[in-house]
Coordinates of C-alpha atoms and ligand atoms in Angstrom, one line a residue:
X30 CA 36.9 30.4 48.7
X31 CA 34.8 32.0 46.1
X32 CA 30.8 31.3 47.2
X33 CA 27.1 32.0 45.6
X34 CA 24.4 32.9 47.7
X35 CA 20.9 34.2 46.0
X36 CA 18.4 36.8 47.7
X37 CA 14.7 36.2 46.7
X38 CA 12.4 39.6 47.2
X39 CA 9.3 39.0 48.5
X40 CA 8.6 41.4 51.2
X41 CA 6.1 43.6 49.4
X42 CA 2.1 43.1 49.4
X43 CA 1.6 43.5 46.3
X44 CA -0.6 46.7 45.7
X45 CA -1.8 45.9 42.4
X46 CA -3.3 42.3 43.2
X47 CA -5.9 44.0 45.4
X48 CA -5.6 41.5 48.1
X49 CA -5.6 41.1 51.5
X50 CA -2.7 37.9 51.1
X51 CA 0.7 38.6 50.4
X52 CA 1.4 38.7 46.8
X53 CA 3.9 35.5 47.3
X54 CA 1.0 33.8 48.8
X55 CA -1.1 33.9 45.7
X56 CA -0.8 30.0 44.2
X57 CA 0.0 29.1 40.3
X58 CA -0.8 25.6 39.7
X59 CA -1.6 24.9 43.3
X60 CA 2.0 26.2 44.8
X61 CA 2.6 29.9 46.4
X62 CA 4.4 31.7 43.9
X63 CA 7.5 32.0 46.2
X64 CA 7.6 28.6 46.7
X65 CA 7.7 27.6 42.7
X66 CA 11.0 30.7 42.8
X67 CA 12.7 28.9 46.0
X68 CA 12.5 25.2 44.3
X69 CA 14.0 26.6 41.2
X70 CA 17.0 28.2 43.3
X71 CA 17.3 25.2 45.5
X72 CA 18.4 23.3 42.4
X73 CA 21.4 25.7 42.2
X74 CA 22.9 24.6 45.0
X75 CA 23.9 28.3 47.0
X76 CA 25.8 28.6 49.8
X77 CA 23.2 30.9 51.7
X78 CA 20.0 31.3 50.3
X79 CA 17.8 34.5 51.5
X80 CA 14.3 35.3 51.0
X81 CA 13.8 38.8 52.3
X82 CA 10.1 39.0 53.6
X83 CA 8.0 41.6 55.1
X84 CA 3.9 41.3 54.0
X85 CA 2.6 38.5 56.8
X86 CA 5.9 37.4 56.8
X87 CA 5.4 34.5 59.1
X88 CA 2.1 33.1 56.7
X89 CA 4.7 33.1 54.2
X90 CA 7.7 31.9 55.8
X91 CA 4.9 29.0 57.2
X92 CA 3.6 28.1 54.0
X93 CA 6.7 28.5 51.8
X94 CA 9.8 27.6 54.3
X95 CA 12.0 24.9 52.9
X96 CA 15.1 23.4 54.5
X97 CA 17.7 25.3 53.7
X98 CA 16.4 29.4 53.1
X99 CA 16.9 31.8 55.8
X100 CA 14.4 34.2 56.0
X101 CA 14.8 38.0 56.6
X102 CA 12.7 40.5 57.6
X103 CA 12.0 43.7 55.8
X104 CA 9.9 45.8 58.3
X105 CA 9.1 48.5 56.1
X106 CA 8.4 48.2 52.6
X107 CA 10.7 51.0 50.9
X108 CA 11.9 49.5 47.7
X109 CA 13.6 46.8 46.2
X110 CA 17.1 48.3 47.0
X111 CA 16.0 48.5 51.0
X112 CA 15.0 44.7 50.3
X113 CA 18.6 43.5 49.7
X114 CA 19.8 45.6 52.4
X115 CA 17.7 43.9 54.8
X116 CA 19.1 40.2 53.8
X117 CA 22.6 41.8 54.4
X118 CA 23.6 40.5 57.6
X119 CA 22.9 37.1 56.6
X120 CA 26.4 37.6 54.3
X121 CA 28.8 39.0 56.9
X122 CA 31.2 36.7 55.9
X123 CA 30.6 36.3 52.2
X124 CA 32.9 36.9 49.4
X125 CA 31.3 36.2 46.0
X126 CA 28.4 36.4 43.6
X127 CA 24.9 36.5 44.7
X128 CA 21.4 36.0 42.5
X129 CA 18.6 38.7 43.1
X130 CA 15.8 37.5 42.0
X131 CA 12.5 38.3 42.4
X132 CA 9.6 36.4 44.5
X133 CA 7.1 37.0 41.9
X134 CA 8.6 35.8 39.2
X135 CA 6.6 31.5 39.3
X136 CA 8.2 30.5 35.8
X137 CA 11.5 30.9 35.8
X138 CA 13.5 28.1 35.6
X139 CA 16.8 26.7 37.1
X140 CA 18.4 25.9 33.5
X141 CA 18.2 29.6 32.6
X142 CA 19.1 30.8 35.9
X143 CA 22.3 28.5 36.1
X144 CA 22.8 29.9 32.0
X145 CA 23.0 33.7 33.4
X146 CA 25.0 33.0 36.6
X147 CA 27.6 30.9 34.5
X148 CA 27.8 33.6 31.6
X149 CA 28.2 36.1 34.7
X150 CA 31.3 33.9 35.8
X151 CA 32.8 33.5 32.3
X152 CA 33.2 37.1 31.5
X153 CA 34.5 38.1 35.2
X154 CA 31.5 40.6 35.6
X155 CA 30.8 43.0 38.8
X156 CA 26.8 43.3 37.9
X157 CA 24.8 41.2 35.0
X158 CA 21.1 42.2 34.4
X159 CA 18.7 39.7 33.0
X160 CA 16.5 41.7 30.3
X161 CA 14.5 40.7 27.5
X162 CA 12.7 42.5 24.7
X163 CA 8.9 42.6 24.8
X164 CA 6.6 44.1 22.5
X165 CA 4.4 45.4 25.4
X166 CA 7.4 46.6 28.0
X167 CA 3.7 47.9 29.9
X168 CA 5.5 48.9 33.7
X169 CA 8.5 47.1 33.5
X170 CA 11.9 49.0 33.8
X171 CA 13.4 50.3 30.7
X172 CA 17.4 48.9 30.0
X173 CA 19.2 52.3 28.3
X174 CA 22.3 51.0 25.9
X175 CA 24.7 53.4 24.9
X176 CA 24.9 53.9 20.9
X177 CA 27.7 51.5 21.1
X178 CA 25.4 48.5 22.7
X179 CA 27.1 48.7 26.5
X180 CA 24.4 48.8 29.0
X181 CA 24.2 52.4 30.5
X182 CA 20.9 52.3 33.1
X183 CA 17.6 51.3 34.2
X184 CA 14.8 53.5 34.2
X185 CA 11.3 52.8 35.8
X186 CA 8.9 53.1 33.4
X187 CA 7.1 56.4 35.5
X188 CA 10.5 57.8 36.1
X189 CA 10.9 57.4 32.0
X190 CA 11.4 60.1 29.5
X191 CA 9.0 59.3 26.4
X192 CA 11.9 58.2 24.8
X193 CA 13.4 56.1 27.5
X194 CA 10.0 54.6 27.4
X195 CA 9.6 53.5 24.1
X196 CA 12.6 51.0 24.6
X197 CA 11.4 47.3 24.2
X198 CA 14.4 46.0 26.2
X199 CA 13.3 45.8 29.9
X200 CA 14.8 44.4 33.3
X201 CA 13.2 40.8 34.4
X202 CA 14.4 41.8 37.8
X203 CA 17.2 39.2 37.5
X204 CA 20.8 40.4 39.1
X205 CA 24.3 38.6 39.7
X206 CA 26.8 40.6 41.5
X207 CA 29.6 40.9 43.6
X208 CA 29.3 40.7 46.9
X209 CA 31.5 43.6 47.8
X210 CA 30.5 46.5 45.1
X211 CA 26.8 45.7 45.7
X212 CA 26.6 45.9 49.6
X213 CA 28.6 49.4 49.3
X214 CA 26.7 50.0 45.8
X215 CA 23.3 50.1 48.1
X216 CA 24.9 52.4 50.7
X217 CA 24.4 55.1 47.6
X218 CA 21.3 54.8 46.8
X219 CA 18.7 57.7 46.8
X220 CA 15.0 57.6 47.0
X221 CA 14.6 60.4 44.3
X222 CA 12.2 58.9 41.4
X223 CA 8.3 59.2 41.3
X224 CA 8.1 56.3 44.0
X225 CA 10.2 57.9 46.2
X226 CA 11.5 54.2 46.9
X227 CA 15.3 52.8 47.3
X228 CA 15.7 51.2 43.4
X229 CA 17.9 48.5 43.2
X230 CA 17.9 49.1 39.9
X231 CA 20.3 52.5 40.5
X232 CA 22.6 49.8 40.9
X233 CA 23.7 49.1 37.1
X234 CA 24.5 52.9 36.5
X235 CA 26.5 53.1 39.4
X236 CA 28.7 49.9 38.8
X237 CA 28.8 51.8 35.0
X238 CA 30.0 55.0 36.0
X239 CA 32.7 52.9 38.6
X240 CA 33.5 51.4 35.3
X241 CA 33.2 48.2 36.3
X242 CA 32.1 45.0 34.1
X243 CA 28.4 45.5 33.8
X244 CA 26.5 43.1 31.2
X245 CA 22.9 43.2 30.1
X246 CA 22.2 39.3 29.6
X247 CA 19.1 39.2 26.9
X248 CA 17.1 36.0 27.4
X249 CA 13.6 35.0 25.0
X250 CA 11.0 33.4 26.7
X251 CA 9.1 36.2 28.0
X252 CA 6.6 33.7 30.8
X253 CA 9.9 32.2 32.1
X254 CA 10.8 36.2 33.3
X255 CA 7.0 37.7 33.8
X256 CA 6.3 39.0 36.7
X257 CA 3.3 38.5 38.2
X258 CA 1.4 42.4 39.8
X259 CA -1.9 41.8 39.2
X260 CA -4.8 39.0 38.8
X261 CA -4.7 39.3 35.3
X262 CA -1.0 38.9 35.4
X263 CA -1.7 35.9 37.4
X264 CA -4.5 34.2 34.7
X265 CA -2.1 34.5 31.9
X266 CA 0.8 33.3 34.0
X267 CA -1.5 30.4 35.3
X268 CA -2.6 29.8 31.6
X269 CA 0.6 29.6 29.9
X270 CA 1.6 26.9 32.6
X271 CA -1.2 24.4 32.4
X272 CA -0.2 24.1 28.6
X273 CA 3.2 23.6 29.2
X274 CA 2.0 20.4 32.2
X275 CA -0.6 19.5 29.6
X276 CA 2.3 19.1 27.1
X277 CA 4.4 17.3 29.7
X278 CA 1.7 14.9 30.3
X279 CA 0.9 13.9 26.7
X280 CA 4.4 13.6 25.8
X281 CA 4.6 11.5 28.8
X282 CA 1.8 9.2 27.3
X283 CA -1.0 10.6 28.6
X284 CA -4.2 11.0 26.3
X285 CA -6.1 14.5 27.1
X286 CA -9.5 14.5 24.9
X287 CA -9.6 17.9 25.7
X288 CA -6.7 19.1 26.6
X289 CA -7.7 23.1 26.8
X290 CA -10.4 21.9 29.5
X291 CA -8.1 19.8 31.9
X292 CA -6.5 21.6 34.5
X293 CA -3.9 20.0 36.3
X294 CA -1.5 20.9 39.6
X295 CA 2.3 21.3 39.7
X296 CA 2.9 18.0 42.3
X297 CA 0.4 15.7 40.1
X298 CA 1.7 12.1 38.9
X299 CA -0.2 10.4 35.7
X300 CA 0.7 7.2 34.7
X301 CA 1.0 5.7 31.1
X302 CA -1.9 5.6 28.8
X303 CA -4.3 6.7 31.2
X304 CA -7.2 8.7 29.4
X305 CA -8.7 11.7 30.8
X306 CA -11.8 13.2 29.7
X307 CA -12.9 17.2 29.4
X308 CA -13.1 19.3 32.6
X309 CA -11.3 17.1 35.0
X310 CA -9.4 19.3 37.2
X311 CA -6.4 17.3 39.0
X312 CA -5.3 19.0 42.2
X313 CA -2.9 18.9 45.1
X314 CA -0.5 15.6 45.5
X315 CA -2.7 13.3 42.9
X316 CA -1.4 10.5 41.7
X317 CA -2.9 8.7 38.7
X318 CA -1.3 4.7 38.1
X319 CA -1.2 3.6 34.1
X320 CA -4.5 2.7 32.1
X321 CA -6.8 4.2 34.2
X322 CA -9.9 6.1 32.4
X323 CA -11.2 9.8 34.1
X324 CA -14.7 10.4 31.8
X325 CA -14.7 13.9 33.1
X326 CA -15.7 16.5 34.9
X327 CA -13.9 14.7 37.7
X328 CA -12.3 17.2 40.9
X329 CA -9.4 15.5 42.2
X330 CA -8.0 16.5 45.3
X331 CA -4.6 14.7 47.4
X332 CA -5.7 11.2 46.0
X333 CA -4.3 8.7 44.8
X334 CA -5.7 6.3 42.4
X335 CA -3.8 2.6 41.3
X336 CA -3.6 1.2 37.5
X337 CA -6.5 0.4 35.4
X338 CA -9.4 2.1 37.6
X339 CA -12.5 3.9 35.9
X340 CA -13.5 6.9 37.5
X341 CA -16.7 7.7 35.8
X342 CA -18.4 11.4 34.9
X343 CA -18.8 13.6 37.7
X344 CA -16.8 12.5 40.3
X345 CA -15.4 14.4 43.6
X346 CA -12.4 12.3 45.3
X347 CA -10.6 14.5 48.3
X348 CA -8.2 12.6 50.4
X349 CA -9.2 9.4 48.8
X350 CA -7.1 6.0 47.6
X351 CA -8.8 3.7 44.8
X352 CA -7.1 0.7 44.1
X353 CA -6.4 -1.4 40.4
X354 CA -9.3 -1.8 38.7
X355 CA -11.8 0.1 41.1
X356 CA -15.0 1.3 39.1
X357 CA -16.4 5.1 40.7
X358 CA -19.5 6.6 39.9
X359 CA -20.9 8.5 37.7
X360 CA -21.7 11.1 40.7
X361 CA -19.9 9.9 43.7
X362 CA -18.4 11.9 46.1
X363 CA -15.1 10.0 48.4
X364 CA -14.3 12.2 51.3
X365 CA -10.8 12.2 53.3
X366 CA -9.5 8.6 54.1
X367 CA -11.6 6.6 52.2
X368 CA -9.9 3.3 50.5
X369 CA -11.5 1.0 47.8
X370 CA -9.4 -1.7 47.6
X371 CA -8.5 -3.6 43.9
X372 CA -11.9 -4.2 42.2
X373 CA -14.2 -2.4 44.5
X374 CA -17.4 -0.6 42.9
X375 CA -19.0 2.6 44.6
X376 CA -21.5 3.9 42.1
X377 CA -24.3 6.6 41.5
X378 CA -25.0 9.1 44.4
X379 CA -22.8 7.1 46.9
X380 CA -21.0 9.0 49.3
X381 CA -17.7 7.5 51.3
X382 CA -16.2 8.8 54.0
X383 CA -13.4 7.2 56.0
X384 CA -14.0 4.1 55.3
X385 CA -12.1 1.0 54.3
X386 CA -13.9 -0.7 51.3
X387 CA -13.3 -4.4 50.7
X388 CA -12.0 -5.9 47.6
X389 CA -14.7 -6.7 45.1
X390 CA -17.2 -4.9 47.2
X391 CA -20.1 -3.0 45.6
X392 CA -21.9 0.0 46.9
X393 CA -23.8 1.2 43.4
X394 CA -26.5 3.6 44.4
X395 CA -27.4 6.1 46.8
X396 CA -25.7 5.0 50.1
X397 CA -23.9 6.7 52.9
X398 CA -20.7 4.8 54.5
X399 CA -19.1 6.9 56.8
X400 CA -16.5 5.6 59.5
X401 CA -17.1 2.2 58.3
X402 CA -14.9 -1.0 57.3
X403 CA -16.1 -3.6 54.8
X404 CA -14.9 -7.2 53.9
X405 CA -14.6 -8.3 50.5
X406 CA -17.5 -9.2 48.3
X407 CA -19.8 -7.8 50.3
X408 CA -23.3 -6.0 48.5
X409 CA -24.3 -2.3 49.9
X410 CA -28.1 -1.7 49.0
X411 CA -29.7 1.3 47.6
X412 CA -30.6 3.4 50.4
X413 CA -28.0 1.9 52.5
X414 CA -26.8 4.7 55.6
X415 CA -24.5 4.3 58.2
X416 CA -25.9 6.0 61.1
X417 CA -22.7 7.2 62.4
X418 CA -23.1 10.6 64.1
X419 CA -25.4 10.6 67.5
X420 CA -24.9 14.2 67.6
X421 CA -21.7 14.3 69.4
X422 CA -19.2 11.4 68.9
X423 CA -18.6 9.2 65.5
X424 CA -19.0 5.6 65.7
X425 CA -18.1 2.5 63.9
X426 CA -19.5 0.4 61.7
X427 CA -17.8 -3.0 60.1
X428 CA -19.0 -5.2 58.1
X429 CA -17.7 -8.6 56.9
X430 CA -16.4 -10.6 54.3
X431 CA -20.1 -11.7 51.7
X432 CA -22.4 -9.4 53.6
X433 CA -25.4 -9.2 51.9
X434 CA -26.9 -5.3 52.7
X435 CA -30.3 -5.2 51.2
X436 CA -31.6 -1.9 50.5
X437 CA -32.8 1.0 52.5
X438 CA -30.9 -0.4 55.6
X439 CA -30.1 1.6 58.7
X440 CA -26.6 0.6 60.3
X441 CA -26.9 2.1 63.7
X442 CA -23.3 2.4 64.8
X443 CA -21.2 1.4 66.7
X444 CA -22.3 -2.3 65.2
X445 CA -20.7 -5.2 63.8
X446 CA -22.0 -7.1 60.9
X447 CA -20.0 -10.6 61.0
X448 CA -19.7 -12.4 58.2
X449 CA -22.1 -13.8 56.2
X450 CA -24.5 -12.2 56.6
X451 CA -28.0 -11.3 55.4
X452 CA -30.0 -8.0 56.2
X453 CA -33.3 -8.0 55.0
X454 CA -34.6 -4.6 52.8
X455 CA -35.4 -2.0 54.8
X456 CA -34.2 -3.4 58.3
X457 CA -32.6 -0.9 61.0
X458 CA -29.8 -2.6 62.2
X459 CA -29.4 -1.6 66.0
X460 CA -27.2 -4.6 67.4
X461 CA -24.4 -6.9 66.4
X462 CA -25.4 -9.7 64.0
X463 CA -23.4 -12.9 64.5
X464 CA -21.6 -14.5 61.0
X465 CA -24.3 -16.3 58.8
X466 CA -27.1 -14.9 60.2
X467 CA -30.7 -13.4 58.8
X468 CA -31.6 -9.7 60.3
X469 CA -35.1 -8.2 60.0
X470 CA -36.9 -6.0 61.5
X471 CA -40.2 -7.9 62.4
X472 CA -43.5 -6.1 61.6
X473 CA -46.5 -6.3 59.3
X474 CA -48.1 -4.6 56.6
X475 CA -51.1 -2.7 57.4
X476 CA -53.4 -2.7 54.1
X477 CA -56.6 -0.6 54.8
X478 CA -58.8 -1.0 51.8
X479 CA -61.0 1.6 50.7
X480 CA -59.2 4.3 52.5
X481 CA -58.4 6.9 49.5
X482 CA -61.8 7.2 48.6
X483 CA -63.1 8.1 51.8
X484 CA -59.4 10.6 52.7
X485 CA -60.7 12.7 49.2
X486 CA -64.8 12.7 50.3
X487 CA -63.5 14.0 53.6
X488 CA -61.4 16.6 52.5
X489 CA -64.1 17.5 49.5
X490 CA -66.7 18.2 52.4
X491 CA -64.3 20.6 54.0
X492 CA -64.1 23.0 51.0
Ligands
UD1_522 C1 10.8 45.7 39.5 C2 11.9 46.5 38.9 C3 11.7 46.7 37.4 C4 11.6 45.4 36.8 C5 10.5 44.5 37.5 C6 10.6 43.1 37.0 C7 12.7 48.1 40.7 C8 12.7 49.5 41.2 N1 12.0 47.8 39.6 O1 9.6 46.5 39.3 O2 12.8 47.4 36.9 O3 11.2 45.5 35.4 O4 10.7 44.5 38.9 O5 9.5 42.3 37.5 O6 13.4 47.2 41.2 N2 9.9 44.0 47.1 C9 10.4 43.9 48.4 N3 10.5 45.0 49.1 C10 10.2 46.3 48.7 C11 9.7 46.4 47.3 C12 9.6 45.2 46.6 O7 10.6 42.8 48.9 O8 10.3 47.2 49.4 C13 9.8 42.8 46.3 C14 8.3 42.5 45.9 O9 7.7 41.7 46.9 C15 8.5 41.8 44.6 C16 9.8 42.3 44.1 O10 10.5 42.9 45.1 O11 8.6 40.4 44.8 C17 9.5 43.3 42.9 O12 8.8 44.4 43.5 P1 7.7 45.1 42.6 O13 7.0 46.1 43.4 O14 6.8 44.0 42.0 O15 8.6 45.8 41.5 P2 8.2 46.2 40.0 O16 7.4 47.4 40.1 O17 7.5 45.0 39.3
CA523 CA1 6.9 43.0 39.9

């Protein structure tokens, strides 16, 4: 039976990026470039799916690894043509086409990928080559037509004649071939170029010269193809896809105020007329539910926020769940695990850390509640801290159902505040307080009259 397999390259390190991570590794809208290639294969379908690694090829096989890939090894970096020779034995037994693509390629898509493979198909073709015109071909290699249109070779651009190199039509790196000619077509090759590298690209003059069916495919959008060598590479790429998700969003019904200002990740969810103010960046798995209102300059990390909440100006939220109609900050920072259920309020300078906050509960200014669970309806005070850390463990504290927390109170933990309950202002709170009960610390105020005056004539004599 006729199969498909596809080999992704990803081996190399990536010179040009100046970096001490794999080039693969580098992210575009939050995912490892290799890992935006791999989803758009998966959606073909292939019967054996390769990625040929080689730079920290476990970091990369760690972070990008998806059920069904096999990985191969590449041990030594000596060209793309090596590369595809080192995913060979994975395709022993194969009889068919396979996809070369590149790893660093973090726009392509499957549409045009499944477009290429099927035109490949149709015309009965031993090697197609993806290419595309550009007005700045820059280092990309150079597609040579005969005067009569059929594709003849590649050329690198440093292996170029001036000539050869002012051809706009250039290779995206993109291959379907026959199993058969291109495992004996890589036997052949030669490292003789400037590079002194096995080319896969030698390939297409040798399937020419066998004079077998070789097709250059052109295809138009020039960010689906780009690859990505260099930061700069990696900006533009980066650029070009944050307007394509803002686009996504807003025809979604999404408003962006300022939509060149919001940044958002590849596995973010936003929900129906949910507004979203400049300079809110939306990261990692975020999901946003319908009507909710981000003022801006929010940083929104793996949270996920219900329908109708207000997340007010300034707002970091890491780990974090906010229910319906929560109300945050301005300036509030959620760590990991926090949860405000429907209706809870957590204002100004408030920082939450693991901690379960009640429905209808307010904390609105400057508090710390770390490690703590609270009831529903309760009142934080300004000033309110939980005292969770005695330098080496983390304690509890919880707090009831209409706890009154005046301000500037201490919550020594582990404690229990029951229900009910009433702490005085500025009261440290060492010991469990039964349901309905008043706790303050007992003490006077010292009033010594006079005493400015005579502090400044003392100090005045010193001088
Ligand atoms: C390659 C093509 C060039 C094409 C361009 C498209 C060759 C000789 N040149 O050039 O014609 O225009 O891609 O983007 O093929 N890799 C390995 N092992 C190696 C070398 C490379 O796995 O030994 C991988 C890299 O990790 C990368 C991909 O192959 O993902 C392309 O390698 P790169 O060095 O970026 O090739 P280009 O110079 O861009
Ligand atoms: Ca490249």
């Amino acid at each position: 039976m006729e199969q498909f397999g596809v080999v992704v390259l990803a081996a190399g390190l990536g010179k040009r990026m100046r970096s001490a991570q794999a080039k693969v590794l580098h992210r575009l809208a939050g995912q490892p470039l290799l890992t935006r290639v791999l989803n758009a294969i998966q959606r073909l379908h292939p019967d054996m799916l390769v990625a040929v690694v080689g730079h920290q090829a476990d970091e990369v096989q760690r972070q990008c690894g998806t059920a069904g890939a096999a990985f191969a090894l590449q041990k030594e970096q000596r060209g793309t043509g090596d590369a595809v020779r080192a995913a060979q034995p994975h395709f022993t037994h194969f009889h068919g086409n396979i996809l070369i693509v590149c790893g660093d390629t973090p726009l392509l898509t499957t549409t045009t990928l499944a477009q290429f493979v099927q035109q490949h198909r149709e015309r009965q073709a031993t090697l197609s080559v993806l290419t595309i015109r550009l007005d700045d071909p820059a280092q990309y290699g150079r597609v040579i037509r005969t005067s009569d249109g059929q594709v003849r070779k590649i050329v690198e651009a440093r292996d170029a004649t001036a000539a050869e190199r002012a051809v706009q039509e250039i290779n995206t790196g993109i291959y379907c071939v026959r199993s058969d000619f291109l495992f004996s077509a890589l036997q052949q090759l030669q490292p003789q170029n400037a590079q002194g590298e096995y080319y896969l690209t030698d390939i297409v003059a040798q399937a020419v010269t066998m004079n077998l069916p070789t097709y250059a495919v052109l295809t138009h959008d020039p960010n689906e193809v780009g690859g990505i060598n260099s930061r700069e590479d990696l900006a533009m790429m980066e650029k070009a896809r944050q307007i394509q998700l803002r686009q996504q969003w807003m025809a979604a019904g999404v408003t962006l105020e300022d939509p060149d200002t919001v940044y958002i990740e590849e596995d973010v969810t936003i929900g129906q007329d949910t507004v979203i103010g400049p300079n809110t960046q939306l990261r990692g798995k975020t999901t946003i539910g319908e009507r909710c209102r981000i003022d801006g300059s929010a940083y929104i990390l793996d949270s996920t926020i219900g329908n109708d909440a207000h997340v007010r100006f300034s707002v970091v939220l890491n780990e974090s769940e906010l229910g319906d109609h929560s109300d945050v900050g301005p300036f509030a920072h959620l760590r990991g695990g926090t949860v405000l259920a429907p209706r809870a309020e957590i204002g100004n300078f408030v920082e939450v850390k693991k901690s379960r906050i009640g429905e209808h509960t307010k904390a609105k200014h400057l508090a710390y509640i770390g490690d703590a669970e609270i009831g529903r309806d309760a009142n934080i005070g300004a000033g309110t801290i939980t005292c969770n850390y005695d330098g080496f463990h983390k304690h509890k504290t919880t707090i009831g159902d209409r706890v009154q927390v005046g301000s500037d109170t201490t919550l020594v933990a582990p404690i229990t505040i029951h229900d009910d309950v009433y702490i005085a202002t500025a009261t440290t709170v060492r010991h469990d307080v039964p349901a309905g009960a008043l706790v303050f610390n007992a003490r006077q105020e010292h009033v010594r009259e006079g005493w400015t005056a005579a502090k400044r004539a003392k100090e005045a004599e010193k001088k």
